[in-house]
CSV table of C-alpha atoms in Angstrom, one decimal:
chain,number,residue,atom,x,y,z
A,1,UNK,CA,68.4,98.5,156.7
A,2,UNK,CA,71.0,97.8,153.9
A,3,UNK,CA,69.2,99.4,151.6
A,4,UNK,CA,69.0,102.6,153.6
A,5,UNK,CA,72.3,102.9,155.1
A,6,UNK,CA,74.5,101.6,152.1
A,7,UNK,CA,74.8,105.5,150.2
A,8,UNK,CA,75.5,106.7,153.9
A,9,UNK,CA,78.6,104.1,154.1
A,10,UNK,CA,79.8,104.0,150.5
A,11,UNK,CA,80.3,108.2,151.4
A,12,UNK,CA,81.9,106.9,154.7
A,13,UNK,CA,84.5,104.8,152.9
A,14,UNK,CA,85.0,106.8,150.4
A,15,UNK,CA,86.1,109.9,153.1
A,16,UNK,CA,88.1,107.3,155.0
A,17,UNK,CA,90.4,107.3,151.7
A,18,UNK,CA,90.4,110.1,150.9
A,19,UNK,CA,91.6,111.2,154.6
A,20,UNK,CA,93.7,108.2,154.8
A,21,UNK,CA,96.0,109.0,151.4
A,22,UNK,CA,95.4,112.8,151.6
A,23,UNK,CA,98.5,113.4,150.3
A,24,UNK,CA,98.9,110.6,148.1
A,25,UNK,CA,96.2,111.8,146.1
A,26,UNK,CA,97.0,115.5,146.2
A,27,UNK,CA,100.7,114.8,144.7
A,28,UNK,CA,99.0,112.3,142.0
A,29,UNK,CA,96.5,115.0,141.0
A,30,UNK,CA,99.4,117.3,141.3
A,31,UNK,CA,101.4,115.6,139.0
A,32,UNK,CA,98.6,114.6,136.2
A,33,UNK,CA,98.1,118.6,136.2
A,34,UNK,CA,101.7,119.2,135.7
A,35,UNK,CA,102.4,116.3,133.2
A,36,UNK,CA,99.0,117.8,131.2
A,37,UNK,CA,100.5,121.4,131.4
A,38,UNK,CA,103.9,120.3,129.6
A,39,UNK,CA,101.6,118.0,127.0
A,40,UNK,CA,99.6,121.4,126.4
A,41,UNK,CA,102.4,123.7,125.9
A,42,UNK,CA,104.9,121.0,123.7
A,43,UNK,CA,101.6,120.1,121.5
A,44,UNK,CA,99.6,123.3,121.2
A,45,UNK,CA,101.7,126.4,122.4
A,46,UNK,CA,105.1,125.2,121.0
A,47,UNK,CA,104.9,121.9,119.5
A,48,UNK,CA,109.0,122.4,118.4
A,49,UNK,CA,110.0,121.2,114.7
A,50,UNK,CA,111.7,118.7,112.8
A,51,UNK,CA,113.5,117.7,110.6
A,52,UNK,CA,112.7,115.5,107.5
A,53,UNK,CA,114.5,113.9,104.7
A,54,UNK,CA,112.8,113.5,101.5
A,55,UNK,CA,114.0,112.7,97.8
A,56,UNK,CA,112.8,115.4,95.7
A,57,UNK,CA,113.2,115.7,91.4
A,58,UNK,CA,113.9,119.2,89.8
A,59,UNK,CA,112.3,118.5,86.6
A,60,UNK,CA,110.9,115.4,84.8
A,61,UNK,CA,112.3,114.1,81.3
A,62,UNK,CA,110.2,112.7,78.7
A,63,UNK,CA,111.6,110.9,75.6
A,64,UNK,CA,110.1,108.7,72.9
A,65,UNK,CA,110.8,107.3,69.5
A,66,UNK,CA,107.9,108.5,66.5
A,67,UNK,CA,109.0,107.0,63.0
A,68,UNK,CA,107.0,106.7,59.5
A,69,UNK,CA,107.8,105.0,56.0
A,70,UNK,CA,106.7,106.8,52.9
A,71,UNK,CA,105.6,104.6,50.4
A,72,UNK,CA,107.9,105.0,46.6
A,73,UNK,CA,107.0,102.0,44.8
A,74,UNK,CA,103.9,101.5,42.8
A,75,UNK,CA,102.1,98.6,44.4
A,76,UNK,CA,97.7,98.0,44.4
A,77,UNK,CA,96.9,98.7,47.8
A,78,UNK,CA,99.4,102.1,48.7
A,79,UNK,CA,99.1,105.1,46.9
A,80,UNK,CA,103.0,106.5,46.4
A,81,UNK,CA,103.7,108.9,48.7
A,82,UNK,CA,101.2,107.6,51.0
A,83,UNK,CA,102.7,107.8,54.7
A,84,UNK,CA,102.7,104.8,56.8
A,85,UNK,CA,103.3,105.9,60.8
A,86,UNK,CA,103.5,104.4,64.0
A,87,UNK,CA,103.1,100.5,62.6
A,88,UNK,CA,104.6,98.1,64.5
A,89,UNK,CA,105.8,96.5,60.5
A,90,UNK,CA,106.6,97.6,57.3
A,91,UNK,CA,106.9,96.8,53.9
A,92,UNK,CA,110.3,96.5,52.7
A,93,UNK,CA,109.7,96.6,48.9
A,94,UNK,CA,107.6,99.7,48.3
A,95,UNK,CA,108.4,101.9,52.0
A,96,UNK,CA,112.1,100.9,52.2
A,97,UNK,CA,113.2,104.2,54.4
A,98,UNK,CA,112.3,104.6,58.0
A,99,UNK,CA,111.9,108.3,59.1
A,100,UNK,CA,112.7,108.7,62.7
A,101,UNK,CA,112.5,111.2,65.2
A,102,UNK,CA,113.4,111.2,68.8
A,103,UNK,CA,111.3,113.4,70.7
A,104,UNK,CA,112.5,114.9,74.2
A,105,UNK,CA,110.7,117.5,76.2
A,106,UNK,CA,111.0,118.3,80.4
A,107,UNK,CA,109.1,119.8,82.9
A,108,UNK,CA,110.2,122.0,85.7
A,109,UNK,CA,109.4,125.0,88.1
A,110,UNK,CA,112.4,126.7,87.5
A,111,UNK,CA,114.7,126.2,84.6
A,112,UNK,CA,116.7,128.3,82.8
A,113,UNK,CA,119.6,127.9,80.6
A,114,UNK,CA,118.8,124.5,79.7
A,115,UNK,CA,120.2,122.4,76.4
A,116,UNK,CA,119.0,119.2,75.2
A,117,UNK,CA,121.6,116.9,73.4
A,118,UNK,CA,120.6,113.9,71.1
A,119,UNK,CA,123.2,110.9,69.8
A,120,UNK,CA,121.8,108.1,67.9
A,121,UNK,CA,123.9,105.3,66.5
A,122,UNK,CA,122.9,102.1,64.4
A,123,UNK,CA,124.3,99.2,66.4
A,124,UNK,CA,124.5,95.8,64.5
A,125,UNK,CA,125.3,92.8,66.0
A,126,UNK,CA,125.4,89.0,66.7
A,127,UNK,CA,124.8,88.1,70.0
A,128,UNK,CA,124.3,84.7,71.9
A,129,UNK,CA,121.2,83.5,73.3
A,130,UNK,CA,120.1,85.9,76.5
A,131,UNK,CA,122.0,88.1,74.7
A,132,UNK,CA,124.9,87.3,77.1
A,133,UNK,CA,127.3,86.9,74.6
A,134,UNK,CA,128.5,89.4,71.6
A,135,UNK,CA,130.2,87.7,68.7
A,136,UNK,CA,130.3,90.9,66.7
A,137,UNK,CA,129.3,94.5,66.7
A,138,UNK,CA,129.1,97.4,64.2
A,139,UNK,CA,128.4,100.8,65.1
A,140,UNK,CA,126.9,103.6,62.8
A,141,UNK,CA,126.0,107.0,63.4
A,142,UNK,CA,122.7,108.2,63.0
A,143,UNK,CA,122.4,111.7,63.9
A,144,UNK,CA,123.8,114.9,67.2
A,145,UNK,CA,122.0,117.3,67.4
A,146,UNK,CA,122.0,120.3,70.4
A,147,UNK,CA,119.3,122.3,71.2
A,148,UNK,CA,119.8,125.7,73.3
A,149,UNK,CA,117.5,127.4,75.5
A,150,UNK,CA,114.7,124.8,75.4
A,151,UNK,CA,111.9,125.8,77.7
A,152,UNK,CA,109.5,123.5,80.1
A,153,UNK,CA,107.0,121.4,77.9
A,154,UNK,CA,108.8,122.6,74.8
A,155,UNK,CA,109.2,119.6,72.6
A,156,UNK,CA,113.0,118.7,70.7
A,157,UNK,CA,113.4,116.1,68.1
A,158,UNK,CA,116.5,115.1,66.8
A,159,UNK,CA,115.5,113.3,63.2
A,160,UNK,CA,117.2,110.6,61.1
A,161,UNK,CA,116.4,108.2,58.3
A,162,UNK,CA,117.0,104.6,58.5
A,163,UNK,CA,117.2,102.8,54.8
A,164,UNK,CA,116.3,98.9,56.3
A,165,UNK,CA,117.4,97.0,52.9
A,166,UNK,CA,120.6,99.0,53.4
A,167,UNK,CA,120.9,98.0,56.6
A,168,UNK,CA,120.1,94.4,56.4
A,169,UNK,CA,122.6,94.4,53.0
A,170,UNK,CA,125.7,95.5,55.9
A,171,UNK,CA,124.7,92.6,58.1
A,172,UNK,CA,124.5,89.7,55.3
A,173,UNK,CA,127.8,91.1,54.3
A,174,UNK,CA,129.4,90.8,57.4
A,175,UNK,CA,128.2,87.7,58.2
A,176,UNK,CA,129.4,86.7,54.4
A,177,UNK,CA,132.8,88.1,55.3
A,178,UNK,CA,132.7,86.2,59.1
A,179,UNK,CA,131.9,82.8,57.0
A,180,UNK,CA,129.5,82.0,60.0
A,181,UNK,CA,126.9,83.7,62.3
A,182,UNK,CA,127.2,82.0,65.2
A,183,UNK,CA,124.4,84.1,67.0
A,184,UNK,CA,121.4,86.1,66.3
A,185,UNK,CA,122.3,89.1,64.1
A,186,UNK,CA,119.9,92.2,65.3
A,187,UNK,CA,119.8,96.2,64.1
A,188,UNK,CA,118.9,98.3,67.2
A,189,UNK,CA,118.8,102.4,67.3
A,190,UNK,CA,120.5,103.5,70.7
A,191,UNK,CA,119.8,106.9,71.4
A,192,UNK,CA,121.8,108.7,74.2
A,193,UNK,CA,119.4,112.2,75.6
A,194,UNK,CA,120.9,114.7,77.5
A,195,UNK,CA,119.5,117.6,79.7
A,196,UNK,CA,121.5,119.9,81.2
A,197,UNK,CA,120.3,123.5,82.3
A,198,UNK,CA,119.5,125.3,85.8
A,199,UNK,CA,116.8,123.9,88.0
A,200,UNK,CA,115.3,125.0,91.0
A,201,UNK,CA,118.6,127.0,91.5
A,202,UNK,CA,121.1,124.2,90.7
A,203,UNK,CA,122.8,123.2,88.0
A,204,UNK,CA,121.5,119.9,87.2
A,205,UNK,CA,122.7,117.6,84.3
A,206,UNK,CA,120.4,114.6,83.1
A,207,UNK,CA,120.7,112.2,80.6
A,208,UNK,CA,118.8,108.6,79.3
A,209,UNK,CA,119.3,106.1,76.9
A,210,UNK,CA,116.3,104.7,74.9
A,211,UNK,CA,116.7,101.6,72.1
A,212,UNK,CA,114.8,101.1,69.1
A,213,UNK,CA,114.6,97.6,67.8
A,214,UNK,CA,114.5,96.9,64.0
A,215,UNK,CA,113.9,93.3,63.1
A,216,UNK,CA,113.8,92.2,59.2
A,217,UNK,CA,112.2,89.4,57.8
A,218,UNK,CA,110.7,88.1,54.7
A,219,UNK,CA,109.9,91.3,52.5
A,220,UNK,CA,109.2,93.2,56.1
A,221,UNK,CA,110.9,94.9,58.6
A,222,UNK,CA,109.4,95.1,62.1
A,223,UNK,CA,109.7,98.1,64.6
A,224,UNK,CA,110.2,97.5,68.7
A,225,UNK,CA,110.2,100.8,70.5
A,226,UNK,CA,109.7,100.9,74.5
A,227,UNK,CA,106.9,103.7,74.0
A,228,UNK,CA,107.6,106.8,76.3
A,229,UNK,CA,109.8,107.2,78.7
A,230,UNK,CA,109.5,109.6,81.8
A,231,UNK,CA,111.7,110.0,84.5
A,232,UNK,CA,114.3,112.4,85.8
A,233,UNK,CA,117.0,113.1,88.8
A,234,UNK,CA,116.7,112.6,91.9
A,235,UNK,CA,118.1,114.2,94.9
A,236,UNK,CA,117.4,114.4,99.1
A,237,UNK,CA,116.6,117.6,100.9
A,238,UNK,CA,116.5,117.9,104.3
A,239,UNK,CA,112.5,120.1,104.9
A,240,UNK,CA,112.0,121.6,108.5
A,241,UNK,CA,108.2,121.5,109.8
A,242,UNK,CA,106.6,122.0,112.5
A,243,UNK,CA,105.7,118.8,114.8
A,244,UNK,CA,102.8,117.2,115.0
A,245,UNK,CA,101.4,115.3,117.3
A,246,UNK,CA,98.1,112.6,117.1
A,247,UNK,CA,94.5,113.5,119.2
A,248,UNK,CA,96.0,111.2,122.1
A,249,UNK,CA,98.1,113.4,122.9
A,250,UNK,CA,96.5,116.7,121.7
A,251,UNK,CA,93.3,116.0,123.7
A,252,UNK,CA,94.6,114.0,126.5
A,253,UNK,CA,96.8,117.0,127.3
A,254,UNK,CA,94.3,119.5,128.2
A,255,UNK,CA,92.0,116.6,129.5
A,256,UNK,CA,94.9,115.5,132.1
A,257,UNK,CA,95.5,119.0,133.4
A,258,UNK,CA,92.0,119.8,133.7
A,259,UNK,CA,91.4,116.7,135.8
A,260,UNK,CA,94.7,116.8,138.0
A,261,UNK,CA,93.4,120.9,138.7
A,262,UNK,CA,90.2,119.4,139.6
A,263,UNK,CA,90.8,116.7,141.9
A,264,UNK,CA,93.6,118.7,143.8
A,265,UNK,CA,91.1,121.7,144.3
A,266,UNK,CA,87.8,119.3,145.1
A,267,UNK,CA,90.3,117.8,147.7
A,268,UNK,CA,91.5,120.7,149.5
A,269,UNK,CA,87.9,122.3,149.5
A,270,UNK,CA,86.6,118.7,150.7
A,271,UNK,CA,89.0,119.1,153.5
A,272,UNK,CA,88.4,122.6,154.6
A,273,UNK,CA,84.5,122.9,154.5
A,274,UNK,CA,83.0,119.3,155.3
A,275,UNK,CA,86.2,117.7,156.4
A,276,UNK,CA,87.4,114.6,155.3
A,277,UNK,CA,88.2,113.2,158.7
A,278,UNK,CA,85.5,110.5,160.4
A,279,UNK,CA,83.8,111.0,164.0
A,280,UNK,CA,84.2,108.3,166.2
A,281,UNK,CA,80.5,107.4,165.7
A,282,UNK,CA,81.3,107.0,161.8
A,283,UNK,CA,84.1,104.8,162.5
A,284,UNK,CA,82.0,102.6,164.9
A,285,UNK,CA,79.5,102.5,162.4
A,286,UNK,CA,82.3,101.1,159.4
A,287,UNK,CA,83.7,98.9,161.8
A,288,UNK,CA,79.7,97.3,162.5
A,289,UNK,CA,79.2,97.4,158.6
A,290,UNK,CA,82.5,95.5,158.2
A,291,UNK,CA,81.9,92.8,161.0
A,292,UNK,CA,78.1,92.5,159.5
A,293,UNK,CA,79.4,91.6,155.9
A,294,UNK,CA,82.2,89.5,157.6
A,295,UNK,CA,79.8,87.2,159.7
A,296,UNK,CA,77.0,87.4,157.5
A,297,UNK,CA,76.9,83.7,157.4
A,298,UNK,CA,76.3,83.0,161.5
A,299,UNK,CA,73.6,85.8,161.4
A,300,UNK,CA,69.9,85.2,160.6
A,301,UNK,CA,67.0,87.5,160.2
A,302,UNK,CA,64.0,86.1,162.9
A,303,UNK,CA,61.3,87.9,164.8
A,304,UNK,CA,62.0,86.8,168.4
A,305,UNK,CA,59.0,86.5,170.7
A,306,UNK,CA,58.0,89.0,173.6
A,307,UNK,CA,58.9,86.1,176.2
A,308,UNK,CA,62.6,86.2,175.3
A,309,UNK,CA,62.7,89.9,176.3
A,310,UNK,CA,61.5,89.4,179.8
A,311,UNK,CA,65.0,87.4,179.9
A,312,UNK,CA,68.0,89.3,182.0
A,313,UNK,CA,70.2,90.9,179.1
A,314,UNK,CA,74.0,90.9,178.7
A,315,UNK,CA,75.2,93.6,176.2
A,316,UNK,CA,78.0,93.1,173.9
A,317,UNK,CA,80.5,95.5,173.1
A,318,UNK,CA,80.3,95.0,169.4
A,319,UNK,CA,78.6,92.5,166.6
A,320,UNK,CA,82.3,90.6,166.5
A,321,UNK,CA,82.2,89.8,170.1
A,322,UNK,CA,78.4,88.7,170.0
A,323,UNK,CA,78.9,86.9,167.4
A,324,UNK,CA,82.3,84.8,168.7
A,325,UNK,CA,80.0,84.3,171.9
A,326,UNK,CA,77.6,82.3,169.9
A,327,UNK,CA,79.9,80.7,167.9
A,328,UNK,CA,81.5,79.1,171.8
A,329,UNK,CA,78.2,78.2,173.3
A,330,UNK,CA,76.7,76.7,170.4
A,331,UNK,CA,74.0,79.1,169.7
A,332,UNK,CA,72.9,81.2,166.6
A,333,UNK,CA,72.7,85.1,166.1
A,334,UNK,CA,69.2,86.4,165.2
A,335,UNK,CA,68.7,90.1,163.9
A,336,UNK,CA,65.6,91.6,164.4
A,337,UNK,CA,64.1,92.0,160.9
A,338,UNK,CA,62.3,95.8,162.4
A,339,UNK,CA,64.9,97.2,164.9
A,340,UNK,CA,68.2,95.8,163.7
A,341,UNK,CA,69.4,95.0,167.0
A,342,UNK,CA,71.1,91.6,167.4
A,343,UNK,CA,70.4,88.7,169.9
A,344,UNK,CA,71.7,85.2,170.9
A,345,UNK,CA,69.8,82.9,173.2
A,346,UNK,CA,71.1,80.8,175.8
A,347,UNK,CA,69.7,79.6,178.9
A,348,UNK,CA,67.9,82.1,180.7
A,349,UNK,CA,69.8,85.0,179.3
A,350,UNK,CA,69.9,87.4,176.4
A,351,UNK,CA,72.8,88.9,174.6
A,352,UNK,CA,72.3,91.9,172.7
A,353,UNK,CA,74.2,94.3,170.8
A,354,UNK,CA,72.5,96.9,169.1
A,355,UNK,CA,74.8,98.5,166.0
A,356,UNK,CA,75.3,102.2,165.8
A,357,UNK,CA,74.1,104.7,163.2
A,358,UNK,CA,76.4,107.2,160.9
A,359,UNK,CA,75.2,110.1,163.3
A,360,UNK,CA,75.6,108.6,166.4
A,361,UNK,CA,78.0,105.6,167.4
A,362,UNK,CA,77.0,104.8,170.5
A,363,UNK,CA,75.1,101.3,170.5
A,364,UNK,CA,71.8,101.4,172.5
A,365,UNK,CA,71.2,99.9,175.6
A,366,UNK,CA,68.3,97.8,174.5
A,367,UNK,CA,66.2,99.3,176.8
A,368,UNK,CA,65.8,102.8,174.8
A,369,UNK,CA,63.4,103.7,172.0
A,370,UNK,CA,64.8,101.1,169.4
A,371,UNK,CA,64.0,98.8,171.6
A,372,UNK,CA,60.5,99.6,173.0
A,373,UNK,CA,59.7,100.3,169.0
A,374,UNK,CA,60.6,96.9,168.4
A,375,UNK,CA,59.1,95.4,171.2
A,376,UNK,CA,55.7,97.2,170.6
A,377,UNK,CA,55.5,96.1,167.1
A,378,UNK,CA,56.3,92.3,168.5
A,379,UNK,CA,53.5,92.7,170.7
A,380,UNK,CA,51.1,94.6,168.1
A,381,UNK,CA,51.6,91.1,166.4
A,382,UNK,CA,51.1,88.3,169.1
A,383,UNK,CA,49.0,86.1,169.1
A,384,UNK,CA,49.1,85.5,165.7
A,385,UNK,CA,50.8,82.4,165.7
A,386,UNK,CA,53.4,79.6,167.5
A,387,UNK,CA,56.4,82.0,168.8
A,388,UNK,CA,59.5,79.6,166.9
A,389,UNK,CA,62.4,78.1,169.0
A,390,UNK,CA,65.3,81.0,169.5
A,391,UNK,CA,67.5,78.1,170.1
A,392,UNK,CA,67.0,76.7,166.6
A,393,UNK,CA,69.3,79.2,165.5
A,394,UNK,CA,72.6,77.4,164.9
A,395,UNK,CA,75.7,78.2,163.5
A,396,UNK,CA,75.0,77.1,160.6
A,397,UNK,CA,74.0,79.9,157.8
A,398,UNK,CA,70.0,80.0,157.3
A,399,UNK,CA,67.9,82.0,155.1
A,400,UNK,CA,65.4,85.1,156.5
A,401,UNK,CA,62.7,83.9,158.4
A,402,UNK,CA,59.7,85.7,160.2
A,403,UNK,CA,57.7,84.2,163.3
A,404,UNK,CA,55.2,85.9,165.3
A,405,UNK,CA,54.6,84.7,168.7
């Protein structure tokens, strides 16, 4: 019988909420479909803008140090006039010069008007250890040069020739003059770049300082140069773009109205064709289902014999009642296993209450068709055996059993 009636009752329940939160549901679908309709519109129709800050650069500035000895001494290995570039040392007995060039070229979108400056300057000095301290300093100019109308990836370099026995002659003679040298003496190039033009629509000015290291030692001189260096200005400008939004919120929009358009119009349609509203036989029938499941434990499944029904009958007014009967007179509540109906046994009289159907509510009488069905298929089957005790049935929860009379 469960297995038969539960799609009918799950349908029964499920009409008794709906019709019991009608309008609860209605204004919840209601407002998913007007909560979707505002994600759809904001997110697809017009998502809005806003506003972003972001650092930008105009142009990029690249600036690097290139230097060469020529060779003017006769010596084995070196030709003269042999060129010597790009070594980290050189030999200060036969390539005594340094030629040096600082090479400074931009990139940009839009430039125009745009002049590169170069300084360099010979800085000697004695500094401390961490060179946090400077005892002396000497300052020599090197080379200034301006160049005009330099274009994007055109390439500037402001030359100059470093003599390094010279230079290491001016610091021994300092030092000679001092009477001490307290520190480290050191000969380092500072070059000072600047870029100054019209970029992007702005006047923009630029400018760097790279150092070149020149360290002598015995019948050498050794060149430290950082390599190239590329940077350039920054500045923040605010970009407007339109908003975007993730596929939460770009699918759950349309997803959201569709459903709450959906529900509201399976509702109302629900209502006004098959109605959502139970008959009083299907609210009989939930309220059997829901005593059933409730005193599932004081009910057992048994085939009562044909004696029992020869017994005056008592009819109850519904499973609860039968059921709290039992419980007071100590006695058990038996379902037939074919008909469905339910009995209790005691003394010489049978209680019955047979539970109602979806399409009609009204429980039978236990004299009607149900009944005789059951009955005939009881006496189809006696004889075949020992009818059991009805009174074994106690309270107490059993498992199904079959007897045949």
């Amino acid at each position: 019988m469960n297995a038969t009636t539960q799609p009918s009752e799950t349908r029964l329940r499920l009409r008794a909420i709906l019709h019991a939160q009608f309008t609860v549901i209605v204004v919840a679908c209601l407002l998913a479909a007007a909560v979707g309709a505002g994600l759809v519109y904001t997110t697809h129709v017009d998502p809005g803008t806003e506003t972003q800050t972001r650092t930008v650069s105009p142009l990029t500035v690249e600036t690097e140090y290139v230097h060469a000895a020529e060779v003017t001494e006769p010596n084995p290995v070196f030709e003269t006039g042999t060129v010597l570039d790009g070594r980290n040392t050189y030999f200060t007995q036969i390539a005594p010069e340094l030629d040096v060039g600082v090479e400074t070229r931009y990139t940009a979108a839009s430039a125009s008007d745009v002049d590169v400056v170069v300084e360099s300057e010979l800085v000697i000095r004695n500094v401390g250890e961490d060179d946090e301290v400077v005892y002396w300093s000497e300052r020599e100019p090197l080379a200034s040069e301006q160049f005009s109308g330099v274009e994007s990836g055109e390439t500037v370099a402001a030359s100059f020739v470093i003599n390094s026995s010279a230079i290491d002659a001016t610091a021994a003679s300092i030092e000679e003059e001092l009477g001490a040298s307290p520190g480290t003496t050191e000969m380092v190039v500072v070059s000072d770049v600047a870029v100054n033009g019209t970029f992007d629509g702005e006047s923009t000015s630029y400018t760097r300082t790279v150092e070149m290291t020149v360290d002598h030692g015995d019948g050498t001189y050794s060149v430290s140069e950082p390599g190239l260096q590329s940077s350039g200005p920054e500045r923040t400008e605010e970009v407007t773009t339109e908003r975007s939004y993730g596929p939460l919120r770009s699918i759950g929009g349309p997803v959201l109205l569709l459903f709450g358009i959906a529900g509201t119009a399976a509702l109302l349609y629900a209502r006004n064709e098959d109605g959502l509203a139970l008959s009083p036989e299907e609210e009989a029938y939930l309220s059997y289902r829901d005593d059933r499941s409730e005193f599932a434990e004081w009910i057992t499944q048994i085939r009562l014999p044909d004696s029992v029904f020869e017994r005056p009958r008592a009819e109850a007014s519904s499973l609860r009642d039968l059921v709290d009967f039992a419980i007071d007179n100590d006695t058990g509540v038996v379902e037939d296993p074919q008909s469905g109906a339910f009995y209790a046994v005691t003394g010489d009289l049978l209680y019955t209450y047979q539970p109602p159907s979806p399409a009609n509510g009204a429980p039978d009488d236990g004299v009607g068709p149900a009944s005789e069905s059951g009955a005939d298929a009881r006496t189809g089957d006696s004889g075949d055996g020992d009818a059991p005790d009805s009174h074994a049935n106690g309270p107490e929860p059993t498992g199904d059993a079959e007897s045949t009379e």
